Amino acid sequence: MSAPLVLGVLGSGKGSNFGAIVEAIAASTLDARIGIVISDVADAGILELARARGCPALYLPPGRFKSKLEPERELEIVNVLRAHQVDLVVLAGFMRLLKEPLVTAFAGRIINIHPSLLPKFPGLAAWRQALEAGERETGCTVHRVDLGMDTGPILAQARVPIHPDDTAETLHARIQAAEHGLYPEVIRRLAADRPS
Ligand code: GRF
Protein backbone atom coordinates (compact mmCIF):
# COMPACT_ATOMS: atom_id res chain seq x y z
CA MET A 1 0.00 0.00 0.00
CA SER A 2 1.33 3.45 -0.90
CA ALA A 3 1.56 6.35 1.56
CA PRO A 4 -1.29 8.91 1.48
CA LEU A 5 -0.93 11.59 -1.17
CA VAL A 6 0.36 14.76 0.50
CA LEU A 7 -1.60 17.85 -0.55
CA GLY A 8 -0.47 21.46 -0.47
CA VAL A 9 -3.58 23.62 -0.70
CA LEU A 10 -3.47 27.26 -1.86
CA GLY A 11 -6.53 29.44 -1.37
CA SER A 12 -7.55 33.08 -0.99
CA GLY A 13 -11.19 32.75 0.10
CA LYS A 14 -13.60 30.93 2.31
CA GLY A 15 -12.21 27.47 1.65
CA SER A 16 -15.35 25.43 1.00
CA ASN A 17 -13.51 23.24 -1.52
CA PHE A 18 -10.73 22.69 0.97
CA GLY A 19 -13.46 21.75 3.47
CA ALA A 20 -14.88 19.17 1.06
CA ILE A 21 -11.41 17.63 0.59
CA VAL A 22 -10.85 17.47 4.35
CA GLU A 23 -14.27 15.82 4.77
CA ALA A 24 -13.39 13.18 2.17
CA ILE A 25 -10.12 12.45 3.96
CA ALA A 26 -11.91 12.24 7.32
CA ALA A 27 -14.48 9.86 5.81
CA SER A 28 -11.61 7.71 4.46
CA THR A 29 -12.95 8.04 0.92
CA LEU A 30 -9.76 9.88 -0.06
CA ASP A 31 -6.34 8.48 0.76
CA ALA A 32 -4.55 11.79 1.21
CA ARG A 33 -3.17 14.05 3.90
CA ILE A 34 -3.10 17.85 4.13
CA GLY A 35 0.60 18.78 4.26
CA ILE A 36 0.11 22.55 4.37
CA VAL A 37 -2.49 25.21 3.60
CA ILE A 38 -1.14 28.51 2.26
CA SER A 39 -3.02 31.75 1.67
CA ASP A 40 -2.07 35.12 0.22
CA VAL A 41 -4.86 36.71 2.32
CA ALA A 42 -4.10 37.07 6.02
CA ASP A 43 -7.69 36.70 7.23
CA ALA A 44 -8.92 34.20 4.64
CA GLY A 45 -11.57 31.74 5.81
CA ILE A 46 -9.49 28.87 4.44
CA LEU A 47 -6.75 29.55 7.02
CA GLU A 48 -9.27 29.65 9.84
CA LEU A 49 -10.87 26.43 8.63
CA ALA A 50 -7.47 24.72 8.31
CA ARG A 51 -6.49 25.66 11.84
CA ALA A 52 -9.88 24.50 13.16
CA ARG A 53 -9.28 21.14 11.49
CA GLY A 54 -5.75 20.87 12.91
CA CYS A 55 -3.98 21.37 9.57
CA PRO A 56 -0.77 23.42 9.26
CA ALA A 57 -1.76 26.83 7.87
CA LEU A 58 0.38 29.70 6.71
CA TYR A 59 -0.18 33.23 5.45
CA LEU A 60 2.47 34.30 2.94
CA PRO A 61 2.35 37.94 1.79
CA PRO A 62 2.04 38.00 -2.03
CA GLY A 63 4.19 41.05 -2.77
CA ARG A 64 3.40 44.10 -4.84
CA PHE A 65 1.45 42.62 -7.81
CA LYS A 66 -2.32 42.30 -7.93
CA SER A 67 -2.91 39.22 -10.06
CA LYS A 68 0.27 37.21 -9.58
CA LEU A 69 2.98 36.69 -6.99
CA GLU A 70 6.43 38.19 -6.94
CA PRO A 71 8.95 35.53 -8.05
CA GLU A 72 10.63 35.74 -4.62
CA ARG A 73 7.28 35.05 -2.95
CA GLU A 74 6.66 32.11 -5.28
CA LEU A 75 10.06 30.70 -4.39
CA GLU A 76 9.09 30.95 -0.74
CA ILE A 77 5.93 28.94 -1.49
CA VAL A 78 7.98 26.34 -3.40
CA ASN A 79 10.27 25.98 -0.39
CA VAL A 80 7.37 25.63 2.04
CA LEU A 81 5.65 23.04 -0.19
CA ARG A 82 8.88 21.07 -0.48
CA ALA A 83 9.55 21.30 3.26
CA HIS A 84 6.12 19.70 3.81
CA GLN A 85 6.85 17.01 1.22
CA VAL A 86 3.87 17.98 -0.90
CA ASP A 87 3.06 15.60 -3.78
CA LEU A 88 0.18 17.56 -5.31
CA VAL A 89 -0.55 21.30 -5.21
CA VAL A 90 -4.30 21.92 -5.05
CA LEU A 91 -5.55 25.40 -5.94
CA ALA A 92 -8.81 25.96 -4.09
CA GLY A 93 -9.94 29.49 -4.84
CA PHE A 94 -6.42 30.90 -5.14
CA MET A 95 -6.95 34.26 -6.83
CA ARG A 96 -3.53 34.76 -8.41
CA LEU A 97 -1.94 33.34 -11.52
CA LEU A 98 0.98 31.00 -10.89
CA LYS A 99 4.18 31.69 -12.80
CA GLU A 100 7.85 30.82 -12.37
CA PRO A 101 9.34 29.24 -10.36
CA LEU A 102 6.29 27.43 -8.93
CA VAL A 103 4.81 26.03 -12.14
CA THR A 104 8.14 24.50 -13.15
CA ALA A 105 9.02 23.24 -9.68
CA PHE A 106 5.73 21.29 -9.52
CA ALA A 107 5.28 20.71 -13.25
CA GLY A 108 2.28 18.45 -13.91
CA ARG A 109 1.54 18.34 -10.18
CA ILE A 110 -0.66 21.43 -9.77
CA ILE A 111 -4.44 21.30 -10.24
CA ASN A 112 -7.16 23.94 -10.13
CA ILE A 113 -10.94 23.99 -9.97
CA HIS A 114 -12.74 26.58 -12.08
CA PRO A 115 -16.48 27.41 -11.98
CA SER A 116 -17.33 26.92 -15.67
CA LEU A 117 -17.13 24.30 -18.38
CA LEU A 118 -13.72 25.32 -19.70
CA PRO A 119 -12.65 26.40 -22.28
CA LYS A 120 -15.82 28.49 -21.93
CA PHE A 121 -15.66 31.43 -19.53
CA PRO A 122 -12.12 31.49 -18.14
CA GLY A 123 -11.26 34.25 -15.67
CA LEU A 124 -13.21 35.95 -12.92
CA ALA A 125 -16.84 35.31 -11.88
CA ALA A 126 -17.31 32.62 -14.53
CA TRP A 127 -20.83 31.83 -13.25
CA ARG A 128 -21.87 35.42 -13.94
CA GLN A 129 -20.32 35.25 -17.41
CA ALA A 130 -22.38 32.11 -18.17
CA LEU A 131 -25.57 33.72 -16.86
CA GLU A 132 -25.04 36.91 -18.85
CA ALA A 133 -24.28 34.92 -22.01
CA GLY A 134 -27.73 33.31 -21.75
CA GLU A 135 -26.37 29.76 -21.35
CA ARG A 136 -28.75 27.03 -20.23
CA GLU A 137 -26.06 25.01 -18.51
CA THR A 138 -22.64 25.56 -17.04
CA GLY A 139 -20.58 23.65 -14.51
CA CYS A 140 -17.10 23.26 -13.12
CA THR A 141 -13.78 21.99 -14.39
CA VAL A 142 -10.73 20.49 -12.72
CA HIS A 143 -7.61 20.99 -14.81
CA ARG A 144 -3.86 20.85 -14.57
CA VAL A 145 -2.24 24.25 -14.18
CA ASP A 146 0.10 25.70 -16.77
CA LEU A 147 1.32 29.26 -17.22
CA GLY A 148 -1.94 30.47 -18.81
CA MET A 149 -5.18 31.55 -17.18
CA ASP A 150 -7.44 28.48 -16.76
CA THR A 151 -5.82 26.87 -19.81
CA GLY A 152 -4.18 23.62 -18.66
CA PRO A 153 -5.30 20.11 -19.70
CA ILE A 154 -8.78 19.23 -18.44
CA LEU A 155 -9.06 16.31 -15.99
CA ALA A 156 -12.81 16.29 -15.30
CA GLN A 157 -15.98 18.36 -15.54
CA ALA A 158 -19.39 18.36 -13.87
CA ARG A 159 -22.45 19.91 -15.52
CA VAL A 160 -24.92 22.17 -13.74
CA PRO A 161 -28.22 23.46 -15.15
CA ILE A 162 -29.00 27.17 -15.27
CA HIS A 163 -32.58 27.90 -14.23
CA PRO A 164 -34.55 30.80 -15.72
CA ASP A 165 -34.90 32.45 -12.31
CA ASP A 166 -31.25 32.03 -11.32
CA THR A 167 -29.30 34.93 -9.88
CA ALA A 168 -25.52 35.02 -9.81
CA GLU A 169 -25.74 33.86 -6.19
CA THR A 170 -28.07 30.88 -6.69
CA LEU A 171 -26.08 29.71 -9.71
CA HIS A 172 -22.74 30.07 -7.94
CA ALA A 173 -24.08 28.04 -4.99
CA ARG A 174 -25.23 25.24 -7.35
CA ILE A 175 -21.83 25.17 -9.06
CA GLN A 176 -20.04 25.08 -5.72
CA ALA A 177 -22.11 22.09 -4.60
CA ALA A 178 -20.94 20.30 -7.76
CA GLU A 179 -17.34 21.36 -7.09
CA HIS A 180 -17.45 19.80 -3.63
CA GLY A 181 -18.18 16.41 -5.20
CA LEU A 182 -15.87 16.73 -8.18
CA TYR A 183 -12.65 17.97 -6.56
CA PRO A 184 -12.20 15.15 -4.00
CA GLU A 185 -13.17 12.67 -6.73
CA VAL A 186 -10.42 13.86 -9.09
CA ILE A 187 -7.82 13.88 -6.30
CA ARG A 188 -8.89 10.32 -5.41
CA ARG A 189 -8.29 9.31 -9.04
CA LEU A 190 -4.87 10.98 -9.13
CA ALA A 191 -3.93 9.27 -5.85
CA ALA A 192 -5.01 5.89 -7.22
CA ASP A 193 -3.19 6.39 -10.53
CA ARG A 194 0.18 7.04 -8.92
CA PRO A 195 2.94 4.67 -9.94
CA SER A 196 3.58 2.34 -6.98
C1 GRF B 1 -14.55 28.15 -6.32
O1 GRF B 1 -15.83 28.44 -6.82
C2 GRF B 1 -13.60 27.81 -7.44
O2 GRF B 1 -14.23 27.36 -8.59
C3 GRF B 1 -12.92 29.11 -7.72
O3 GRF B 1 -12.86 29.78 -6.50
C4 GRF B 1 -13.93 29.35 -5.66
C5 GRF B 1 -13.35 29.00 -4.32
O4 GRF B 1 -14.31 28.81 -3.34
N1 GRF B 1 -11.63 28.86 -8.32
P1 GRF B 1 -13.93 28.22 -1.91
O5 GRF B 1 -12.91 29.18 -1.29
O6 GRF B 1 -13.37 26.86 -2.12
O7 GRF B 1 -15.21 28.22 -1.15
PDB file of C-alpha atoms and ligand atoms in Angstrom:
ATOM      1  CA  MET A   1       0.000   0.000   0.000  1.00  0.00           C
ATOM      2  CA  SER A   2       1.333   3.452  -0.899  1.00  0.00           C
ATOM      3  CA  ALA A   3       1.557   6.355   1.558  1.00  0.00           C
ATOM      4  CA  PRO A   4      -1.289   8.906   1.476  1.00  0.00           C
ATOM      5  CA  LEU A   5      -0.926  11.595  -1.172  1.00  0.00           C
ATOM      6  CA  VAL A   6       0.356  14.759   0.503  1.00  0.00           C
ATOM      7  CA  LEU A   7      -1.601  17.847  -0.548  1.00  0.00           C
ATOM      8  CA  GLY A   8      -0.466  21.461  -0.470  1.00  0.00           C
ATOM      9  CA  VAL A   9      -3.581  23.616  -0.704  1.00  0.00           C
ATOM     10  CA  LEU A  10      -3.473  27.256  -1.857  1.00  0.00           C
ATOM     11  CA  GLY A  11      -6.534  29.442  -1.367  1.00  0.00           C
ATOM     12  CA  SER A  12      -7.554  33.076  -0.991  1.00  0.00           C
ATOM     13  CA  GLY A  13     -11.188  32.753   0.096  1.00  0.00           C
ATOM     14  CA  LYS A  14     -13.604  30.934   2.313  1.00  0.00           C
ATOM     15  CA  GLY A  15     -12.210  27.471   1.649  1.00  0.00           C
ATOM     16  CA  SER A  16     -15.351  25.432   1.005  1.00  0.00           C
ATOM     17  CA  ASN A  17     -13.512  23.239  -1.521  1.00  0.00           C
ATOM     18  CA  PHE A  18     -10.728  22.689   0.972  1.00  0.00           C
ATOM     19  CA  GLY A  19     -13.457  21.753   3.468  1.00  0.00           C
ATOM     20  CA  ALA A  20     -14.879  19.165   1.056  1.00  0.00           C
ATOM     21  CA  ILE A  21     -11.410  17.630   0.593  1.00  0.00           C
ATOM     22  CA  VAL A  22     -10.852  17.473   4.351  1.00  0.00           C
ATOM     23  CA  GLU A  23     -14.274  15.820   4.772  1.00  0.00           C
ATOM     24  CA  ALA A  24     -13.390  13.178   2.175  1.00  0.00           C
ATOM     25  CA  ILE A  25     -10.116  12.450   3.962  1.00  0.00           C
ATOM     26  CA  ALA A  26     -11.907  12.237   7.320  1.00  0.00           C
ATOM     27  CA  ALA A  27     -14.479   9.864   5.814  1.00  0.00           C
ATOM     28  CA  SER A  28     -11.614   7.707   4.461  1.00  0.00           C
ATOM     29  CA  THR A  29     -12.945   8.039   0.925  1.00  0.00           C
ATOM     30  CA  LEU A  30      -9.759   9.882  -0.062  1.00  0.00           C
ATOM     31  CA  ASP A  31      -6.337   8.478   0.763  1.00  0.00           C
ATOM     32  CA  ALA A  32      -4.554  11.794   1.211  1.00  0.00           C
ATOM     33  CA  ARG A  33      -3.165  14.046   3.898  1.00  0.00           C
ATOM     34  CA  ILE A  34      -3.098  17.852   4.126  1.00  0.00           C
ATOM     35  CA  GLY A  35       0.596  18.782   4.256  1.00  0.00           C
ATOM     36  CA  ILE A  36       0.107  22.548   4.371  1.00  0.00           C
ATOM     37  CA  VAL A  37      -2.494  25.210   3.596  1.00  0.00           C
ATOM     38  CA  ILE A  38      -1.137  28.506   2.262  1.00  0.00           C
ATOM     39  CA  SER A  39      -3.015  31.747   1.674  1.00  0.00           C
ATOM     40  CA  ASP A  40      -2.072  35.122   0.219  1.00  0.00           C
ATOM     41  CA  VAL A  41      -4.862  36.706   2.316  1.00  0.00           C
ATOM     42  CA  ALA A  42      -4.100  37.069   6.024  1.00  0.00           C
ATOM     43  CA  ASP A  43      -7.693  36.705   7.234  1.00  0.00           C
ATOM     44  CA  ALA A  44      -8.920  34.196   4.641  1.00  0.00           C
ATOM     45  CA  GLY A  45     -11.566  31.736   5.814  1.00  0.00           C
ATOM     46  CA  ILE A  46      -9.495  28.872   4.441  1.00  0.00           C
ATOM     47  CA  LEU A  47      -6.751  29.551   7.021  1.00  0.00           C
ATOM     48  CA  GLU A  48      -9.271  29.655   9.841  1.00  0.00           C
ATOM     49  CA  LEU A  49     -10.873  26.431   8.628  1.00  0.00           C
ATOM     50  CA  ALA A  50      -7.468  24.725   8.307  1.00  0.00           C
ATOM     51  CA  ARG A  51      -6.491  25.663  11.839  1.00  0.00           C
ATOM     52  CA  ALA A  52      -9.880  24.504  13.159  1.00  0.00           C
ATOM     53  CA  ARG A  53      -9.283  21.138  11.490  1.00  0.00           C
ATOM     54  CA  GLY A  54      -5.752  20.875  12.909  1.00  0.00           C
ATOM     55  CA  CYS A  55      -3.979  21.375   9.569  1.00  0.00           C
ATOM     56  CA  PRO A  56      -0.775  23.425   9.258  1.00  0.00           C
ATOM     57  CA  ALA A  57      -1.763  26.826   7.865  1.00  0.00           C
ATOM     58  CA  LEU A  58       0.381  29.701   6.705  1.00  0.00           C
ATOM     59  CA  TYR A  59      -0.184  33.234   5.445  1.00  0.00           C
ATOM     60  CA  LEU A  60       2.468  34.301   2.944  1.00  0.00           C
ATOM     61  CA  PRO A  61       2.354  37.945   1.795  1.00  0.00           C
ATOM     62  CA  PRO A  62       2.035  37.998  -2.027  1.00  0.00           C
ATOM     63  CA  GLY A  63       4.191  41.047  -2.771  1.00  0.00           C
ATOM     64  CA  ARG A  64       3.399  44.096  -4.840  1.00  0.00           C
ATOM     65  CA  PHE A  65       1.452  42.619  -7.805  1.00  0.00           C
ATOM     66  CA  LYS A  66      -2.325  42.299  -7.931  1.00  0.00           C
ATOM     67  CA  SER A  67      -2.915  39.217 -10.056  1.00  0.00           C
ATOM     68  CA  LYS A  68       0.272  37.207  -9.580  1.00  0.00           C
ATOM     69  CA  LEU A  69       2.985  36.691  -6.988  1.00  0.00           C
ATOM     70  CA  GLU A  70       6.430  38.192  -6.941  1.00  0.00           C
ATOM     71  CA  PRO A  71       8.946  35.528  -8.046  1.00  0.00           C
ATOM     72  CA  GLU A  72      10.632  35.735  -4.621  1.00  0.00           C
ATOM     73  CA  ARG A  73       7.280  35.046  -2.953  1.00  0.00           C
ATOM     74  CA  GLU A  74       6.663  32.111  -5.280  1.00  0.00           C
ATOM     75  CA  LEU A  75      10.057  30.701  -4.385  1.00  0.00           C
ATOM     76  CA  GLU A  76       9.085  30.954  -0.742  1.00  0.00           C
ATOM     77  CA  ILE A  77       5.934  28.940  -1.494  1.00  0.00           C
ATOM     78  CA  VAL A  78       7.980  26.342  -3.395  1.00  0.00           C
ATOM     79  CA  ASN A  79      10.273  25.978  -0.391  1.00  0.00           C
ATOM     80  CA  VAL A  80       7.371  25.632   2.036  1.00  0.00           C
ATOM     81  CA  LEU A  81       5.646  23.044  -0.193  1.00  0.00           C
ATOM     82  CA  ARG A  82       8.877  21.069  -0.477  1.00  0.00           C
ATOM     83  CA  ALA A  83       9.545  21.296   3.257  1.00  0.00           C
ATOM     84  CA  HIS A  84       6.117  19.703   3.806  1.00  0.00           C
ATOM     85  CA  GLN A  85       6.847  17.006   1.224  1.00  0.00           C
ATOM     86  CA  VAL A  86       3.868  17.978  -0.903  1.00  0.00           C
ATOM     87  CA  ASP A  87       3.064  15.595  -3.783  1.00  0.00           C
ATOM     88  CA  LEU A  88       0.183  17.562  -5.308  1.00  0.00           C
ATOM     89  CA  VAL A  89      -0.546  21.299  -5.212  1.00  0.00           C
ATOM     90  CA  VAL A  90      -4.296  21.923  -5.049  1.00  0.00           C
ATOM     91  CA  LEU A  91      -5.553  25.396  -5.943  1.00  0.00           C
ATOM     92  CA  ALA A  92      -8.810  25.959  -4.093  1.00  0.00           C
ATOM     93  CA  GLY A  93      -9.942  29.494  -4.841  1.00  0.00           C
ATOM     94  CA  PHE A  94      -6.417  30.900  -5.136  1.00  0.00           C
ATOM     95  CA  MET A  95      -6.952  34.258  -6.827  1.00  0.00           C
ATOM     96  CA  ARG A  96      -3.528  34.765  -8.405  1.00  0.00           C
ATOM     97  CA  LEU A  97      -1.937  33.342 -11.522  1.00  0.00           C
ATOM     98  CA  LEU A  98       0.977  31.004 -10.892  1.00  0.00           C
ATOM     99  CA  LYS A  99       4.176  31.689 -12.795  1.00  0.00           C
ATOM    100  CA  GLU A 100       7.847  30.819 -12.369  1.00  0.00           C
ATOM    101  CA  PRO A 101       9.344  29.241 -10.356  1.00  0.00           C
ATOM    102  CA  LEU A 102       6.294  27.431  -8.927  1.00  0.00           C
ATOM    103  CA  VAL A 103       4.810  26.033 -12.140  1.00  0.00           C
ATOM    104  CA  THR A 104       8.142  24.498 -13.154  1.00  0.00           C
ATOM    105  CA  ALA A 105       9.025  23.239  -9.677  1.00  0.00           C
ATOM    106  CA  PHE A 106       5.733  21.290  -9.524  1.00  0.00           C
ATOM    107  CA  ALA A 107       5.276  20.712 -13.254  1.00  0.00           C
ATOM    108  CA  GLY A 108       2.279  18.455 -13.909  1.00  0.00           C
ATOM    109  CA  ARG A 109       1.538  18.336 -10.176  1.00  0.00           C
ATOM    110  CA  ILE A 110      -0.660  21.427  -9.769  1.00  0.00           C
ATOM    111  CA  ILE A 111      -4.435  21.302 -10.243  1.00  0.00           C
ATOM    112  CA  ASN A 112      -7.160  23.936 -10.129  1.00  0.00           C
ATOM    113  CA  ILE A 113     -10.943  23.994  -9.971  1.00  0.00           C
ATOM    114  CA  HIS A 114     -12.744  26.578 -12.082  1.00  0.00           C
ATOM    115  CA  PRO A 115     -16.478  27.414 -11.976  1.00  0.00           C
ATOM    116  CA  SER A 116     -17.330  26.921 -15.668  1.00  0.00           C
ATOM    117  CA  LEU A 117     -17.133  24.297 -18.383  1.00  0.00           C
ATOM    118  CA  LEU A 118     -13.719  25.318 -19.702  1.00  0.00           C
ATOM    119  CA  PRO A 119     -12.654  26.399 -22.276  1.00  0.00           C
ATOM    120  CA  LYS A 120     -15.825  28.495 -21.934  1.00  0.00           C
ATOM    121  CA  PHE A 121     -15.658  31.429 -19.534  1.00  0.00           C
ATOM    122  CA  PRO A 122     -12.124  31.490 -18.138  1.00  0.00           C
ATOM    123  CA  GLY A 123     -11.263  34.248 -15.668  1.00  0.00           C
ATOM    124  CA  LEU A 124     -13.208  35.950 -12.918  1.00  0.00           C
ATOM    125  CA  ALA A 125     -16.841  35.311 -11.879  1.00  0.00           C
ATOM    126  CA  ALA A 126     -17.312  32.620 -14.525  1.00  0.00           C
ATOM    127  CA  TRP A 127     -20.828  31.825 -13.253  1.00  0.00           C
ATOM    128  CA  ARG A 128     -21.869  35.417 -13.935  1.00  0.00           C
ATOM    129  CA  GLN A 129     -20.319  35.245 -17.409  1.00  0.00           C
ATOM    130  CA  ALA A 130     -22.380  32.109 -18.172  1.00  0.00           C
ATOM    131  CA  LEU A 131     -25.568  33.719 -16.859  1.00  0.00           C
ATOM    132  CA  GLU A 132     -25.037  36.913 -18.848  1.00  0.00           C
ATOM    133  CA  ALA A 133     -24.276  34.918 -22.012  1.00  0.00           C
ATOM    134  CA  GLY A 134     -27.726  33.311 -21.752  1.00  0.00           C
ATOM    135  CA  GLU A 135     -26.369  29.765 -21.345  1.00  0.00           C
ATOM    136  CA  ARG A 136     -28.752  27.031 -20.227  1.00  0.00           C
ATOM    137  CA  GLU A 137     -26.060  25.009 -18.514  1.00  0.00           C
ATOM    138  CA  THR A 138     -22.642  25.564 -17.036  1.00  0.00           C
ATOM    139  CA  GLY A 139     -20.580  23.650 -14.512  1.00  0.00           C
ATOM    140  CA  CYS A 140     -17.098  23.263 -13.117  1.00  0.00           C
ATOM    141  CA  THR A 141     -13.779  21.990 -14.391  1.00  0.00           C
ATOM    142  CA  VAL A 142     -10.726  20.487 -12.717  1.00  0.00           C
ATOM    143  CA  HIS A 143      -7.610  20.995 -14.810  1.00  0.00           C
ATOM    144  CA  ARG A 144      -3.861  20.851 -14.573  1.00  0.00           C
ATOM    145  CA  VAL A 145      -2.238  24.246 -14.175  1.00  0.00           C
ATOM    146  CA  ASP A 146       0.101  25.700 -16.769  1.00  0.00           C
ATOM    147  CA  LEU A 147       1.317  29.264 -17.216  1.00  0.00           C
ATOM    148  CA  GLY A 148      -1.937  30.465 -18.808  1.00  0.00           C
ATOM    149  CA  MET A 149      -5.181  31.554 -17.179  1.00  0.00           C
ATOM    150  CA  ASP A 150      -7.445  28.481 -16.759  1.00  0.00           C
ATOM    151  CA  THR A 151      -5.822  26.872 -19.814  1.00  0.00           C
ATOM    152  CA  GLY A 152      -4.181  23.615 -18.656  1.00  0.00           C
ATOM    153  CA  PRO A 153      -5.302  20.110 -19.704  1.00  0.00           C
ATOM    154  CA  ILE A 154      -8.782  19.229 -18.445  1.00  0.00           C
ATOM    155  CA  LEU A 155      -9.060  16.313 -15.994  1.00  0.00           C
ATOM    156  CA  ALA A 156     -12.809  16.292 -15.301  1.00  0.00           C
ATOM    157  CA  GLN A 157     -15.981  18.359 -15.539  1.00  0.00           C
ATOM    158  CA  ALA A 158     -19.392  18.362 -13.873  1.00  0.00           C
ATOM    159  CA  ARG A 159     -22.450  19.907 -15.521  1.00  0.00           C
ATOM    160  CA  VAL A 160     -24.920  22.167 -13.742  1.00  0.00           C
ATOM    161  CA  PRO A 161     -28.223  23.461 -15.155  1.00  0.00           C
ATOM    162  CA  ILE A 162     -28.996  27.171 -15.272  1.00  0.00           C
ATOM    163  CA  HIS A 163     -32.582  27.895 -14.229  1.00  0.00           C
ATOM    164  CA  PRO A 164     -34.552  30.802 -15.724  1.00  0.00           C
ATOM    165  CA  ASP A 165     -34.896  32.453 -12.307  1.00  0.00           C
ATOM    166  CA  ASP A 166     -31.247  32.030 -11.322  1.00  0.00           C
ATOM    167  CA  THR A 167     -29.304  34.931  -9.877  1.00  0.00           C
ATOM    168  CA  ALA A 168     -25.522  35.020  -9.810  1.00  0.00           C
ATOM    169  CA  GLU A 169     -25.736  33.861  -6.188  1.00  0.00           C
ATOM    170  CA  THR A 170     -28.071  30.883  -6.694  1.00  0.00           C
ATOM    171  CA  LEU A 171     -26.080  29.712  -9.709  1.00  0.00           C
ATOM    172  CA  HIS A 172     -22.743  30.066  -7.940  1.00  0.00           C
ATOM    173  CA  ALA A 173     -24.082  28.043  -4.991  1.00  0.00           C
ATOM    174  CA  ARG A 174     -25.232  25.245  -7.347  1.00  0.00           C
ATOM    175  CA  ILE A 175     -21.828  25.173  -9.061  1.00  0.00           C
ATOM    176  CA  GLN A 176     -20.043  25.084  -5.719  1.00  0.00           C
ATOM    177  CA  ALA A 177     -22.112  22.091  -4.596  1.00  0.00           C
ATOM    178  CA  ALA A 178     -20.937  20.305  -7.755  1.00  0.00           C
ATOM    179  CA  GLU A 179     -17.336  21.362  -7.087  1.00  0.00           C
ATOM    180  CA  HIS A 180     -17.450  19.796  -3.635  1.00  0.00           C
ATOM    181  CA  GLY A 181     -18.181  16.411  -5.198  1.00  0.00           C
ATOM    182  CA  LEU A 182     -15.865  16.729  -8.184  1.00  0.00           C
ATOM    183  CA  TYR A 183     -12.647  17.972  -6.557  1.00  0.00           C
ATOM    184  CA  PRO A 184     -12.197  15.151  -3.996  1.00  0.00           C
ATOM    185  CA  GLU A 185     -13.172  12.667  -6.727  1.00  0.00           C
ATOM    186  CA  VAL A 186     -10.417  13.864  -9.089  1.00  0.00           C
ATOM    187  CA  ILE A 187      -7.819  13.877  -6.296  1.00  0.00           C
ATOM    188  CA  ARG A 188      -8.888  10.323  -5.410  1.00  0.00           C
ATOM    189  CA  ARG A 189      -8.285   9.314  -9.037  1.00  0.00           C
ATOM    190  CA  LEU A 190      -4.870  10.982  -9.127  1.00  0.00           C
ATOM    191  CA  ALA A 191      -3.926   9.271  -5.852  1.00  0.00           C
ATOM    192  CA  ALA A 192      -5.012   5.888  -7.225  1.00  0.00           C
ATOM    193  CA  ASP A 193      -3.195   6.388 -10.527  1.00  0.00           C
ATOM    194  CA  ARG A 194       0.181   7.039  -8.916  1.00  0.00           C
ATOM    195  CA  PRO A 195       2.940   4.672  -9.935  1.00  0.00           C
ATOM    196  CA  SER A 196       3.579   2.336  -6.985  1.00  0.00           C
TER     197      SER A 196
HETATM  198  C1  GRF B   1     -14.553  28.146  -6.323  1.00  0.00           C
HETATM  199  O1  GRF B   1     -15.831  28.437  -6.817  1.00  0.00           O
HETATM  200  C2  GRF B   1     -13.604  27.806  -7.439  1.00  0.00           C
HETATM  201  O2  GRF B   1     -14.225  27.358  -8.588  1.00  0.00           O
HETATM  202  C3  GRF B   1     -12.924  29.106  -7.725  1.00  0.00           C
HETATM  203  O3  GRF B   1     -12.864  29.779  -6.499  1.00  0.00           O
HETATM  204  C4  GRF B   1     -13.929  29.346  -5.656  1.00  0.00           C
HETATM  205  C5  GRF B   1     -13.348  29.003  -4.316  1.00  0.00           C
HETATM  206  O4  GRF B   1     -14.307  28.812  -3.342  1.00  0.00           O
HETATM  207  N1  GRF B   1     -11.629  28.861  -8.321  1.00  0.00           N
HETATM  208  P1  GRF B   1     -13.934  28.222  -1.914  1.00  0.00           P
HETATM  209  O5  GRF B   1     -12.913  29.177  -1.290  1.00  0.00           O
HETATM  210  O6  GRF B   1     -13.370  26.855  -2.121  1.00  0.00           O
HETATM  211  O7  GRF B   1     -15.215  28.222  -1.148  1.00  0.00           O
END
